Coordinates of C-alpha atoms in Angstrom, one line a residue:
Chain R
V20 CA -62.7 -30.7 -24.1
S21 CA -65.6 -32.4 -22.4
R22 CA -68.3 -30.6 -20.4
K23 CA -67.4 -32.8 -17.5
S24 CA -63.8 -31.5 -17.4
E25 CA -65.2 -27.9 -17.4
R26 CA -67.6 -28.8 -14.6
L27 CA -64.8 -30.3 -12.5
V28 CA -62.6 -27.2 -13.0
N29 CA -65.6 -25.0 -12.0
L30 CA -66.3 -27.1 -9.0
T31 CA -62.7 -26.9 -7.9
I32 CA -62.7 -23.1 -8.3
A33 CA -65.9 -22.7 -6.4
L34 CA -64.9 -24.9 -3.5
L35 CA -61.4 -23.3 -3.3
A36 CA -62.8 -19.8 -3.4
T37 CA -65.4 -20.2 -0.7
K38 CA -64.6 -19.1 2.8
R39 CA -67.4 -21.3 4.2
Y40 CA -68.8 -24.7 3.5
L41 CA -71.1 -24.8 0.5
T42 CA -74.2 -27.0 0.8
K43 CA -75.1 -29.4 -2.1
A44 CA -78.1 -27.2 -2.9
E45 CA -75.8 -24.2 -3.2
I46 CA -73.4 -26.0 -5.4
F47 CA -76.1 -27.3 -7.8
R48 CA -77.6 -23.7 -8.0
T49 CA -74.3 -21.8 -8.6
V50 CA -71.7 -24.1 -10.1
A51 CA -72.0 -24.4 -13.9
G52 CA -72.7 -27.8 -15.4
Y53 CA -75.0 -29.5 -12.9
T54 CA -78.1 -30.4 -14.9
G55 CA -81.0 -32.9 -14.7
D56 CA -83.3 -33.9 -11.8
S57 CA -81.9 -33.8 -8.3
E58 CA -81.1 -37.5 -8.4
A59 CA -79.0 -37.1 -11.5
K60 CA -77.2 -34.1 -10.0
D61 CA -76.5 -36.1 -6.8
R62 CA -75.0 -38.9 -8.9
M63 CA -73.0 -36.4 -10.9
F64 CA -71.7 -34.8 -7.7
E65 CA -70.7 -38.1 -6.1
R66 CA -68.7 -39.1 -9.2
D67 CA -67.1 -35.6 -9.3
K68 CA -65.9 -35.9 -5.7
E69 CA -64.4 -39.3 -6.4
D70 CA -62.7 -38.0 -9.6
L71 CA -61.2 -35.0 -7.8
R72 CA -60.0 -37.3 -5.0
S73 CA -58.2 -39.5 -7.6
L74 CA -56.4 -36.3 -8.6
G75 CA -55.2 -35.9 -5.0
I76 CA -57.7 -33.1 -4.2
T77 CA -59.4 -33.5 -0.8
I78 CA -62.9 -32.2 -0.5
E79 CA -63.7 -31.5 3.1
L80 CA -67.1 -32.1 4.6
G81 CA -68.2 -29.9 7.5
T82 CA -70.9 -27.7 9.0
F83 CA -71.2 -24.0 9.4
D84 CA -71.7 -24.2 13.1
P85 CA -70.8 -27.4 15.0
L86 CA -73.2 -26.5 17.8
F87 CA -76.2 -26.7 15.5
E88 CA -77.2 -29.6 13.4
D89 CA -76.9 -27.7 10.1
E90 CA -76.8 -29.4 6.8
A91 CA -73.3 -30.4 5.9
G92 CA -71.4 -28.5 3.3
Y93 CA -68.2 -28.8 1.2
R94 CA -65.0 -26.9 0.6
I95 CA -61.4 -27.4 -0.5
K96 CA -58.9 -25.9 1.8
A97 CA -56.0 -24.2 0.1
E98 CA -53.5 -25.9 2.4
H99 CA -54.6 -29.3 1.2
Y100 CA -54.7 -28.2 -2.5
Q101 CA -51.3 -26.4 -2.8
L102 CA -47.9 -27.9 -3.3
Q103 CA -46.8 -29.6 -0.1
L104 CA -43.1 -29.3 -0.6
K105 CA -41.7 -26.3 1.1
N106 CA -38.3 -24.5 0.7
I107 CA -38.0 -25.4 -3.0
D108 CA -35.0 -23.5 -4.3
P109 CA -33.2 -23.6 -7.7
L110 CA -31.0 -26.5 -6.6
S111 CA -34.0 -28.6 -5.5
I112 CA -35.6 -28.0 -8.8
A113 CA -32.5 -29.1 -10.7
L114 CA -32.1 -32.2 -8.6
L115 CA -35.8 -33.2 -8.8
S116 CA -35.7 -32.6 -12.6
Q117 CA -32.7 -34.9 -12.9
A118 CA -34.5 -37.5 -10.7
G119 CA -37.6 -37.3 -12.9
K120 CA -35.5 -37.6 -16.1
L121 CA -34.2 -41.0 -15.0
W122 CA -37.5 -42.6 -15.9
R123 CA -37.7 -41.4 -19.5
E124 CA -40.0 -43.9 -21.2
A125 CA -40.3 -46.1 -18.1
A126 CA -43.6 -46.7 -16.4
L127 CA -43.1 -43.9 -13.8
G128 CA -42.2 -41.4 -16.6
P129 CA -45.6 -39.7 -16.9
A130 CA -46.1 -39.3 -13.2
A131 CA -42.6 -37.8 -12.9
Q132 CA -43.3 -35.4 -15.7
S133 CA -46.6 -34.2 -14.3
G134 CA -44.9 -33.8 -10.9
L135 CA -42.1 -31.8 -12.4
R136 CA -44.6 -29.5 -14.2
K137 CA -46.1 -28.6 -10.9
L138 CA -42.7 -27.7 -9.5
R139 CA -41.9 -25.7 -12.6
S140 CA -45.1 -23.7 -12.2
I141 CA -43.6 -22.2 -9.0
G142 CA -41.7 -20.1 -11.4
I143 CA -38.1 -20.4 -10.1
N144 CA -35.3 -21.4 -12.4
S145 CA -33.4 -24.6 -12.1
D146 CA -29.8 -24.4 -11.0
L147 CA -28.5 -26.9 -13.4
D148 CA -24.9 -25.7 -13.2
S149 CA -24.5 -27.1 -9.6
I150 CA -25.3 -30.6 -10.7
V151 CA -23.4 -31.0 -13.9
E152 CA -21.3 -33.8 -12.4
I153 CA -24.3 -36.0 -11.7
T154 CA -24.7 -38.4 -14.5
T155 CA -28.0 -39.7 -15.6
S156 CA -28.4 -42.9 -17.4
S157 CA -32.0 -43.9 -18.0
Y158 CA -33.3 -46.4 -15.5
S159 CA -36.1 -48.9 -16.1
A160 CA -38.6 -50.0 -13.5
P161 CA -41.2 -52.8 -13.6
E162 CA -44.4 -51.6 -15.3
Q163 CA -46.5 -52.6 -12.3
L164 CA -44.9 -49.9 -10.1
P165 CA -47.5 -47.1 -10.8
E166 CA -50.5 -49.5 -10.1
L167 CA -48.9 -50.8 -7.0
I168 CA -48.0 -47.4 -5.6
E169 CA -51.6 -46.3 -6.3
A170 CA -53.0 -49.5 -4.6
I171 CA -50.7 -49.0 -1.5
T172 CA -51.5 -45.3 -1.1
S173 CA -55.2 -45.8 -1.5
R174 CA -55.2 -49.0 0.6
R175 CA -56.9 -51.2 -2.0
I176 CA -56.8 -55.0 -1.9
I177 CA -55.3 -56.4 -5.1
T178 CA -55.3 -59.8 -6.9
F179 CA -52.8 -61.2 -9.4
E180 CA -51.4 -64.5 -10.5
Y181 CA -48.0 -65.4 -9.1
L182 CA -45.5 -68.1 -10.0
D183 CA -44.7 -70.5 -7.2
Q184 CA -41.3 -72.3 -6.8
E185 CA -42.3 -74.9 -9.4
L186 CA -43.5 -72.2 -11.9
V187 CA -47.2 -73.0 -11.2
S188 CA -49.4 -70.0 -11.4
H189 CA -51.7 -69.2 -8.4
V190 CA -54.1 -66.4 -7.8
R191 CA -53.0 -64.3 -4.8
R192 CA -55.2 -61.8 -3.0
V193 CA -53.2 -59.4 -0.9
E194 CA -53.2 -56.1 1.0
P195 CA -50.2 -54.3 -0.6
H196 CA -48.1 -52.6 2.1
R197 CA -44.7 -51.6 0.8
L198 CA -42.4 -51.7 -2.2
S199 CA -38.8 -52.4 -1.8
N200 CA -35.8 -52.6 -4.1
S201 CA -33.0 -54.8 -3.2
R202 CA -30.1 -56.1 -5.4
G203 CA -31.7 -54.9 -8.6
Y204 CA -35.1 -56.5 -8.0
W205 CA -38.4 -55.0 -6.9
Y206 CA -40.4 -56.7 -4.2
L207 CA -43.9 -56.1 -2.9
I208 CA -44.4 -56.7 0.8
A209 CA -48.0 -57.5 1.4
R210 CA -50.4 -59.3 3.7
D211 CA -51.7 -62.3 2.0
C212 CA -55.5 -62.3 2.7
D213 CA -55.9 -66.1 2.3
K214 CA -52.8 -67.1 4.3
A215 CA -53.4 -64.2 6.8
A216 CA -49.7 -63.5 6.9
I217 CA -47.1 -61.1 5.5
R218 CA -45.5 -62.3 2.3
T219 CA -42.9 -61.0 -0.1
F220 CA -43.5 -61.1 -3.8
R221 CA -40.9 -60.4 -6.5
L222 CA -42.4 -58.3 -9.2
D223 CA -40.9 -60.2 -12.1
R224 CA -42.7 -63.3 -10.9
F225 CA -46.1 -61.8 -11.4
N226 CA -47.9 -63.9 -14.0
S227 CA -50.8 -61.6 -14.9
S228 CA -51.9 -58.0 -14.8
I229 CA -53.0 -56.7 -11.4
D230 CA -56.6 -56.2 -10.5
I231 CA -56.8 -53.0 -8.5
S232 CA -60.5 -52.5 -8.7
G233 CA -61.0 -53.2 -4.9
K234 CA -62.5 -50.6 -2.5
T235 CA -60.3 -47.8 -1.2
D236 CA -59.3 -47.7 2.5
A237 CA -59.8 -51.5 2.8
F238 CA -57.1 -52.0 5.4
E239 CA -54.5 -50.4 7.6
I240 CA -50.7 -50.7 7.4
D241 CA -48.7 -51.5 10.5
L242 CA -45.4 -50.0 9.7
E243 CA -43.6 -51.3 12.8
S244 CA -44.4 -55.0 12.0
L245 CA -43.3 -54.3 8.4
D246 CA -39.9 -53.1 9.5
T247 CA -39.1 -56.4 11.1
V248 CA -40.2 -58.3 8.0
D249 CA -38.2 -56.0 5.8
S250 CA -34.9 -56.3 7.7
N251 CA -34.6 -60.0 7.4
F252 CA -37.1 -60.9 4.6
G253 CA -38.9 -63.3 6.8
D254 CA -36.2 -65.6 8.0
E255 CA -34.1 -65.3 11.2
P256 CA -30.5 -64.8 10.3
Q257 CA -28.2 -67.8 11.1
F258 CA -24.5 -68.6 11.0
A259 CA -22.6 -71.0 8.9
V260 CA -18.9 -72.0 9.1
L261 CA -16.9 -72.7 5.9
H262 CA -13.4 -73.6 4.8
V263 CA -12.5 -71.5 1.9
R264 CA -9.3 -71.8 -0.3
K265 CA -7.0 -68.8 0.1
G266 CA -7.5 -66.1 -2.4
K267 CA -10.7 -67.6 -3.7
S268 CA -14.5 -67.1 -3.3
P269 CA -14.5 -63.3 -2.8
S270 CA -18.3 -63.2 -2.7
L271 CA -18.4 -65.7 0.3
R272 CA -15.7 -63.7 2.0
N273 CA -17.7 -60.5 1.8
E274 CA -18.8 -59.6 5.3
A275 CA -17.4 -62.8 6.7
V276 CA -15.3 -63.3 9.9
I277 CA -12.1 -64.8 8.5
S278 CA -9.4 -66.8 10.4
E279 CA -6.4 -68.7 8.9
L280 CA -6.6 -72.5 9.0
D281 CA -3.4 -73.6 7.3
S282 CA -1.3 -72.5 4.3
E283 CA -4.1 -73.5 1.9
W284 CA -7.4 -72.8 3.7
D285 CA -9.1 -70.1 5.7
Q286 CA -12.0 -70.7 8.0
I287 CA -14.8 -68.2 7.6
T288 CA -18.1 -67.6 9.5
I289 CA -20.9 -66.0 7.5
Q290 CA -24.5 -65.0 8.3
Y291 CA -27.2 -66.4 6.0
Q292 CA -30.9 -66.1 5.8
S293 CA -31.9 -68.7 3.2
Q294 CA -30.6 -72.2 3.4
D295 CA -31.1 -72.8 -0.3
Q296 CA -29.2 -69.7 -1.1
L297 CA -26.3 -70.7 1.2
I298 CA -26.0 -74.1 -0.4
R299 CA -26.1 -72.7 -3.9
E300 CA -23.4 -70.2 -3.1
V301 CA -21.1 -72.8 -1.5
L302 CA -21.7 -75.2 -4.4
W303 CA -21.0 -72.4 -6.9
A304 CA -17.6 -72.0 -5.3
G305 CA -16.9 -75.7 -6.3
E306 CA -13.6 -77.0 -5.0
N307 CA -12.8 -73.7 -3.3
A308 CA -15.3 -74.0 -0.4
I309 CA -16.4 -76.7 2.1
L310 CA -19.4 -76.3 4.3
I311 CA -18.5 -77.3 7.9
S312 CA -21.7 -76.3 9.8
P313 CA -24.7 -76.4 10.2
H314 CA -24.3 -80.1 10.1
D315 CA -27.7 -80.9 8.6
L316 CA -27.0 -78.6 5.7
R317 CA -23.6 -80.2 5.2
E318 CA -25.3 -83.6 5.0
Q319 CA -27.9 -82.2 2.6
L320 CA -25.2 -80.8 0.4
I321 CA -23.3 -84.1 0.3
G322 CA -26.5 -86.0 -0.5
S323 CA -27.3 -83.6 -3.4
L324 CA -23.8 -84.0 -4.9
K325 CA -24.1 -87.8 -4.6
K326 CA -27.3 -87.7 -6.6
V327 CA -25.6 -85.5 -9.3
V328 CA -22.8 -88.1 -9.6
A329 CA -25.4 -90.9 -9.9
S330 CA -27.5 -89.1 -12.5
H331 CA -24.5 -88.0 -14.6
V332 CA -22.9 -91.4 -15.2
Chain C
M17 CA -50.8 -41.7 -14.3
S18 CA -51.6 -44.8 -16.3
N19 CA -54.9 -45.7 -14.7
Q20 CA -56.6 -42.3 -15.1
S21 CA -59.2 -41.8 -17.7
A22 CA -58.8 -39.2 -20.4
P23 CA -61.2 -36.6 -18.9
I24 CA -59.5 -36.9 -15.6
Q25 CA -56.1 -36.2 -17.1
E26 CA -57.7 -33.3 -18.9
V27 CA -58.9 -31.8 -15.7
S28 CA -55.5 -32.3 -14.2
R29 CA -53.9 -30.4 -17.1
L30 CA -56.5 -27.6 -16.9
L31 CA -55.8 -27.1 -13.2
D32 CA -52.0 -27.2 -13.7
L33 CA -52.2 -24.8 -16.7
V34 CA -53.3 -21.9 -14.5
P35 CA -50.3 -21.6 -12.2
Y36 CA -47.9 -22.6 -15.0
L37 CA -49.2 -19.8 -17.2
S38 CA -49.1 -17.3 -14.4
T39 CA -45.4 -17.8 -14.0
H40 CA -44.7 -18.2 -17.7
S41 CA -46.4 -15.2 -19.2
H42 CA -46.2 -14.9 -23.0
I43 CA -45.1 -18.5 -23.5
S44 CA -45.5 -19.7 -27.1
L45 CA -48.4 -22.1 -27.7
K46 CA -45.8 -24.6 -29.2
E47 CA -43.7 -24.6 -26.1
L48 CA -46.7 -24.9 -23.8
A49 CA -48.1 -27.9 -25.8
L50 CA -44.6 -29.5 -25.6
E51 CA -44.4 -29.0 -21.8
F52 CA -47.8 -30.6 -21.3
G53 CA -47.2 -33.4 -23.8
I54 CA -50.2 -32.7 -26.1
S55 CA -50.6 -31.3 -29.6
E56 CA -50.8 -27.6 -30.2
K57 CA -54.4 -28.1 -31.5
S58 CA -55.4 -29.9 -28.3
M59 CA -53.7 -27.2 -26.2
A60 CA -55.6 -24.5 -28.0
N61 CA -58.8 -26.3 -27.3
E62 CA -58.0 -26.8 -23.6
L63 CA -57.1 -23.1 -23.3
T64 CA -60.4 -22.2 -24.9
A65 CA -62.2 -24.5 -22.4
L66 CA -60.3 -22.8 -19.5
S67 CA -61.6 -19.4 -20.6
M68 CA -65.1 -20.8 -20.0
C69 CA -64.3 -21.6 -16.4
G70 CA -64.3 -19.4 -13.4
L71 CA -66.2 -18.4 -10.3
P72 CA -69.9 -18.9 -9.9
G73 CA -71.8 -16.2 -11.7
Y74 CA -69.6 -16.8 -14.8
T75 CA -69.9 -13.2 -16.0
P76 CA -66.8 -11.8 -17.8
Y77 CA -65.7 -10.5 -14.3
E78 CA -65.6 -14.0 -12.9
L79 CA -64.2 -16.0 -15.9
I80 CA -60.5 -16.8 -16.4
E81 CA -59.2 -14.7 -19.3
I82 CA -56.9 -16.3 -21.8
F83 CA -55.2 -14.1 -24.5
F84 CA -53.6 -15.5 -27.6
D85 CA -51.3 -12.9 -29.1
S86 CA -49.7 -14.1 -32.3
G87 CA -49.0 -17.5 -31.0
F88 CA -48.2 -16.4 -27.4
V89 CA -50.4 -17.1 -24.4
T90 CA -51.2 -15.0 -21.4
I91 CA -53.6 -15.6 -18.6
N92 CA -55.5 -13.1 -16.4
N93 CA -58.2 -13.2 -13.7
H94 CA -57.1 -16.5 -12.3
D95 CA -56.5 -15.8 -8.6
T96 CA -58.3 -18.8 -7.2
L97 CA -56.4 -21.5 -9.1
D98 CA -53.1 -19.5 -9.0
I99 CA -51.3 -22.0 -6.8
P100 CA -49.2 -25.0 -7.9
R101 CA -51.1 -28.1 -7.0
A102 CA -50.0 -30.7 -4.4
L103 CA -48.0 -33.6 -5.8
T104 CA -50.0 -36.9 -5.9
Q105 CA -48.6 -39.9 -4.2
L106 CA -47.6 -41.4 -7.5
E107 CA -45.8 -38.2 -8.5
L108 CA -44.0 -38.1 -5.1
A109 CA -43.1 -41.8 -5.4
S110 CA -41.6 -41.4 -8.9
L111 CA -39.5 -38.4 -7.9
L112 CA -38.5 -40.0 -4.6
I113 CA -37.2 -43.2 -6.2
G114 CA -35.4 -41.1 -8.8
L115 CA -33.7 -39.1 -6.0
E116 CA -32.7 -42.2 -4.2
I117 CA -31.0 -43.4 -7.3
L118 CA -29.5 -40.0 -8.0
R119 CA -28.0 -39.9 -4.5
D120 CA -25.5 -42.6 -5.4
S121 CA -24.4 -40.8 -8.5
A122 CA -23.6 -37.7 -6.5
G123 CA -20.2 -39.1 -5.6
D124 CA -18.8 -37.3 -2.6
N125 CA -20.3 -33.9 -3.3
E126 CA -21.5 -33.2 0.2
L127 CA -23.6 -30.1 -0.7
L128 CA -25.6 -32.1 -3.2
I129 CA -26.0 -35.1 -0.9
A130 CA -27.2 -32.9 2.0
K131 CA -29.7 -31.3 -0.3
I132 CA -31.0 -34.6 -1.7
D133 CA -31.3 -36.0 1.9
S134 CA -33.3 -33.0 3.1
L135 CA -35.6 -33.4 0.0
L136 CA -36.0 -37.1 0.8
V137 CA -36.9 -36.4 4.4
D138 CA -39.6 -34.0 3.3
M139 CA -41.0 -36.3 0.6
K140 CA -41.0 -39.4 2.9
A141 CA -42.9 -37.4 5.5
L142 CA -45.6 -36.8 2.8
M143 CA -45.8 -40.4 1.6
G144 CA -45.5 -42.5 4.6
D145 CA -42.7 -45.1 4.5
V146 CA -44.2 -47.3 1.8
I147 CA -41.2 -47.4 -0.6
K148 CA -37.8 -48.6 0.5
I149 CA -34.7 -48.6 -1.5
D150 CA -32.6 -51.0 0.5
E151 CA -29.6 -51.1 -1.8
N152 CA -29.2 -48.7 -4.6
P153 CA -29.4 -50.2 -8.0
V154 CA -26.7 -47.9 -9.3
S155 CA -23.1 -48.9 -8.5
R156 CA -21.2 -46.6 -6.2
F157 CA -18.5 -46.4 -8.8
Q158 CA -20.8 -45.3 -11.6
A159 CA -20.0 -41.6 -11.3
L160 CA -16.2 -42.2 -11.4
I161 CA -16.5 -44.6 -14.3
S162 CA -18.7 -42.1 -16.3
S163 CA -16.2 -39.3 -15.8
A164 CA -13.4 -41.7 -16.9
I165 CA -15.3 -42.5 -20.1
E166 CA -15.8 -38.7 -20.7
S167 CA -12.1 -37.8 -20.1
R168 CA -10.9 -41.0 -21.9
S169 CA -8.9 -42.1 -18.9
S170 CA -7.9 -45.6 -18.1
L171 CA -9.0 -47.3 -14.9
S172 CA -7.5 -49.9 -12.6
L173 CA -10.3 -52.3 -11.9
D174 CA -10.6 -55.0 -9.2
Y175 CA -13.2 -57.4 -10.5
R176 CA -14.9 -60.4 -9.0
S177 CA -15.1 -63.1 -11.5
P178 CA -17.8 -65.7 -10.6
L179 CA -16.3 -68.2 -13.1
K180 CA -12.7 -68.0 -11.8
D181 CA -14.1 -67.5 -8.3
E182 CA -11.6 -64.8 -7.4
V183 CA -10.9 -61.1 -7.6
T184 CA -8.5 -60.0 -10.3
S185 CA -6.9 -56.6 -10.9
R186 CA -6.7 -55.3 -14.4
K187 CA -6.2 -52.2 -16.4
V188 CA -9.1 -51.2 -18.6
D189 CA -10.1 -48.4 -21.0
P190 CA -13.8 -47.7 -20.3
L191 CA -16.0 -47.3 -23.3
E192 CA -19.6 -47.2 -22.2
I193 CA -22.0 -48.1 -19.4
R194 CA -24.9 -50.3 -20.6
S195 CA -27.9 -51.7 -18.9
E196 CA -29.3 -55.1 -19.6
R197 CA -32.1 -56.8 -17.7
E198 CA -31.6 -55.9 -14.0
N199 CA -27.8 -55.2 -14.3
L200 CA -25.5 -52.4 -15.4
Y201 CA -22.4 -53.3 -17.4
L202 CA -19.2 -51.5 -18.1
V203 CA -18.0 -52.2 -21.6
A204 CA -14.2 -51.7 -21.7
F205 CA -11.0 -52.7 -23.4
C206 CA -9.3 -55.0 -21.0
H207 CA -5.4 -54.9 -21.2
L208 CA -5.3 -58.3 -19.5
A209 CA -7.4 -60.0 -22.2
Q210 CA -6.3 -57.6 -24.9
A211 CA -9.9 -57.5 -26.0
V212 CA -13.2 -55.7 -25.3
R213 CA -15.0 -57.2 -22.3
N214 CA -18.2 -56.7 -20.3
F215 CA -18.0 -56.1 -16.6
R216 CA -21.0 -56.2 -14.4
L217 CA -20.9 -53.1 -12.2
D218 CA -22.1 -54.9 -9.0
R219 CA -19.1 -57.2 -9.3
V220 CA -16.6 -54.3 -9.4
E221 CA -14.9 -54.3 -6.0
Q222 CA -12.6 -51.2 -6.5
V223 CA -11.9 -48.6 -9.2
T224 CA -9.1 -46.0 -9.4
M225 CA -8.4 -43.6 -12.2
I226 CA -4.9 -44.0 -13.6
G227 CA -4.9 -41.1 -16.0
T228 CA -5.1 -40.7 -19.8
T229 CA -3.3 -43.2 -21.9
E230 CA -2.6 -43.6 -25.5
R231 CA -5.2 -45.8 -27.1
S232 CA -3.9 -47.7 -30.1
H233 CA -6.5 -50.5 -30.1
E234 CA -9.1 -49.1 -32.5
P235 CA -11.6 -50.1 -33.6
L236 CA -13.2 -51.3 -30.4
T237 CA -16.0 -53.7 -30.7
L238 CA -17.1 -56.5 -28.5
A239 CA -16.3 -59.8 -30.0
E240 CA -19.5 -61.8 -30.4
P241 CA -19.1 -64.6 -27.9
E242 CA -19.7 -68.1 -29.2
V243 CA -23.1 -69.5 -28.1
I244 CA -23.4 -73.1 -27.2
S245 CA -26.8 -74.8 -26.8
A246 CA -27.0 -77.1 -23.8
R247 CA -29.9 -79.4 -23.0
V248 CA -30.9 -79.8 -19.4
K249 CA -33.6 -81.7 -17.4
V250 CA -35.0 -79.7 -14.6
L251 CA -36.1 -82.0 -11.8
G252 CA -37.5 -79.4 -9.3
D253 CA -37.0 -75.9 -8.0
R254 CA -38.2 -74.8 -11.5
R255 CA -38.6 -71.1 -10.7
S256 CA -35.1 -70.4 -9.3
I257 CA -33.5 -72.5 -12.0
S258 CA -35.3 -70.9 -14.9
E259 CA -34.3 -67.5 -13.5
A260 CA -30.7 -68.4 -12.9
L261 CA -30.2 -70.0 -16.3
S262 CA -32.5 -67.6 -18.2
I263 CA -34.6 -70.5 -19.5
V264 CA -37.4 -69.4 -21.8
E265 CA -39.5 -72.5 -21.4
I266 CA -39.4 -75.8 -19.5
A267 CA -41.3 -78.6 -21.0
T268 CA -43.7 -80.7 -18.9
S269 CA -41.0 -83.5 -18.9
G270 CA -38.6 -81.0 -17.3
E271 CA -36.4 -80.7 -20.4
A272 CA -35.2 -77.3 -21.5
V273 CA -32.7 -75.7 -23.8
V274 CA -30.1 -73.3 -22.4
E275 CA -28.0 -70.9 -24.4
I276 CA -24.6 -70.7 -22.8
F277 CA -21.3 -68.9 -23.4
S278 CA -19.1 -71.1 -21.3
P279 CA -19.1 -74.9 -20.6
L280 CA -17.5 -74.1 -17.2
W281 CA -20.5 -71.9 -16.4
I282 CA -23.1 -74.5 -17.1
S283 CA -21.2 -77.1 -15.0
K284 CA -21.0 -74.7 -12.1
A285 CA -24.7 -73.8 -12.4
T286 CA -25.7 -77.5 -12.6
I287 CA -23.7 -78.2 -9.4
A288 CA -25.0 -75.1 -7.6
H289 CA -28.6 -76.3 -8.2
A290 CA -27.9 -79.9 -7.2
P291 CA -29.7 -82.2 -7.3
Y292 CA -32.4 -80.5 -9.5
I293 CA -30.6 -80.2 -12.8
E294 CA -29.4 -83.0 -15.0
L295 CA -27.2 -81.9 -17.8
L296 CA -28.1 -84.0 -20.9
E297 CA -25.9 -82.3 -23.6
P298 CA -23.1 -81.6 -24.5
A299 CA -21.9 -85.0 -23.4
V300 CA -18.3 -83.8 -22.7
V301 CA -19.7 -81.2 -20.3
R302 CA -21.9 -83.8 -18.7
D303 CA -18.8 -85.8 -17.8
S304 CA -17.1 -82.7 -16.4
V305 CA -20.2 -82.1 -14.1
R306 CA -19.8 -85.6 -12.7
E307 CA -16.0 -85.0 -12.2
L308 CA -16.6 -81.7 -10.5
A309 CA -19.2 -83.3 -8.2
E310 CA -16.8 -86.1 -7.3
N311 CA -13.9 -83.7 -6.7
I312 CA -16.1 -81.7 -4.3
L313 CA -17.3 -84.8 -2.5
A314 CA -13.6 -85.9 -2.1
L315 CA -13.1 -82.7 -0.1
Y316 CA -15.9 -83.7 2.3
S317 CA -14.6 -87.2 2.9
S318 CA -11.0 -86.2 3.7

């Protein structure tokens, strides 16, 4: 066990136990482990504050008496140090344990385990009997999740390489704002620093590790503008009309407005966000679906098919 | 906490040891080491270090006291640190995402769902709204299917087949749920096909339990599907095509090899990504791509 670890524990104890702010001089005089000249101690203390902060421990800076210009001092308030979750009962413990177990060896596993340890140190038993019917299969998550969560919560600008539509790798520099899971994929919603706009990145298209060495508190997140991005993933929803063979193309019919056309065909109206996606889905249905409108997409689809015929002779 | 240095993790453990020991008096060193994920030797070292820590002054009155009694650990004089620590954002996030996933497995147990929801509200208030689970990755039928596997019951399954482009109903005997890449699959004996089949859970439209049935079809193993190698030329839109076709590498020329299980599937995929894929081989399938494209075009001219 390193001297540094002991010093950090002693510093935490001293700052938690004090009822008033301790000045730097008092800390250096009383807390075990601060050695060397005053410059060395200062450097040590600055590092220590940063290290405790990375453990989620907030050191508060304040003065004894705000009316006088006293030297500032430090303390840790118990309400910032202690477990924030209230009303933890045996059933909550059981559910959270089960939630943590989902990760097993996955990237979020260690964080889930250390979180659960804190909950177990409350000392109440888990009511496992109530949740026997909940099945847990293990669940995997992209390995970048811990770093991205850390970058979002500490507001650090990150850089990484990302594959574009033609699989060419580009360096992207972004302010990470939110992680989102949709249809089995994880997305990072972020403000691209170079394009000065919100962009969505799929985590399995990252082509390098993530550099998260940027400064903390480098930006602010505007949650309201994020919500609009989130709900439609950037594009305005639009409507398409299709003819679909009866009894066929269930995935196109999902959430569609359907009316009968004749004995063979139905007419359906569906909402779409991405033109490319719409065309792919219509074409996947093959001879079971015809795109009626929008007209320009219909023309595009016909043109693409003609090219396929020409190239496959 | 992958990006924390070893000393920082050590401090984290030392701080968490105190409240843990105060509620788990006389815990064995072995159990304690297991709980904190380190060796018994390291745990003994860390406990010794902890007994050197305490309030300024550091006389025996101020130091934390650790007792080892024939392999069992007790703590004393630890008032200041005797509070479970706040969860970090990463710890909150990992439990929050886990709970969101769990919520779907809770079936229709209202008590559990209400409890999960109230925990989620509390945790989101502490995190800010930085993580969103739009659509749960676990199928809403997973709980039902799992209990059918357990009780060896048969299921009536409405399944959306992308190849046939329709929903078919079939009776299946569920064997296991398997995860592969981003998807969960049900492995089951299909009475329609009289063979073991894989069903992607997100394509299951409806499931009902139809009671236990005699199972005479042992042994149950998934027949290895025949793999065909197809050769394609990718002319554009490389990222979405390589993802959709699970292509490992596309050459500079655009050529790539695709492992496929069904000629129909590669024809459909080629058409779906028109005009950016040219199917080079097998030649027979190449012809069927052209026929399919012509047949679809005929629908547009009539």
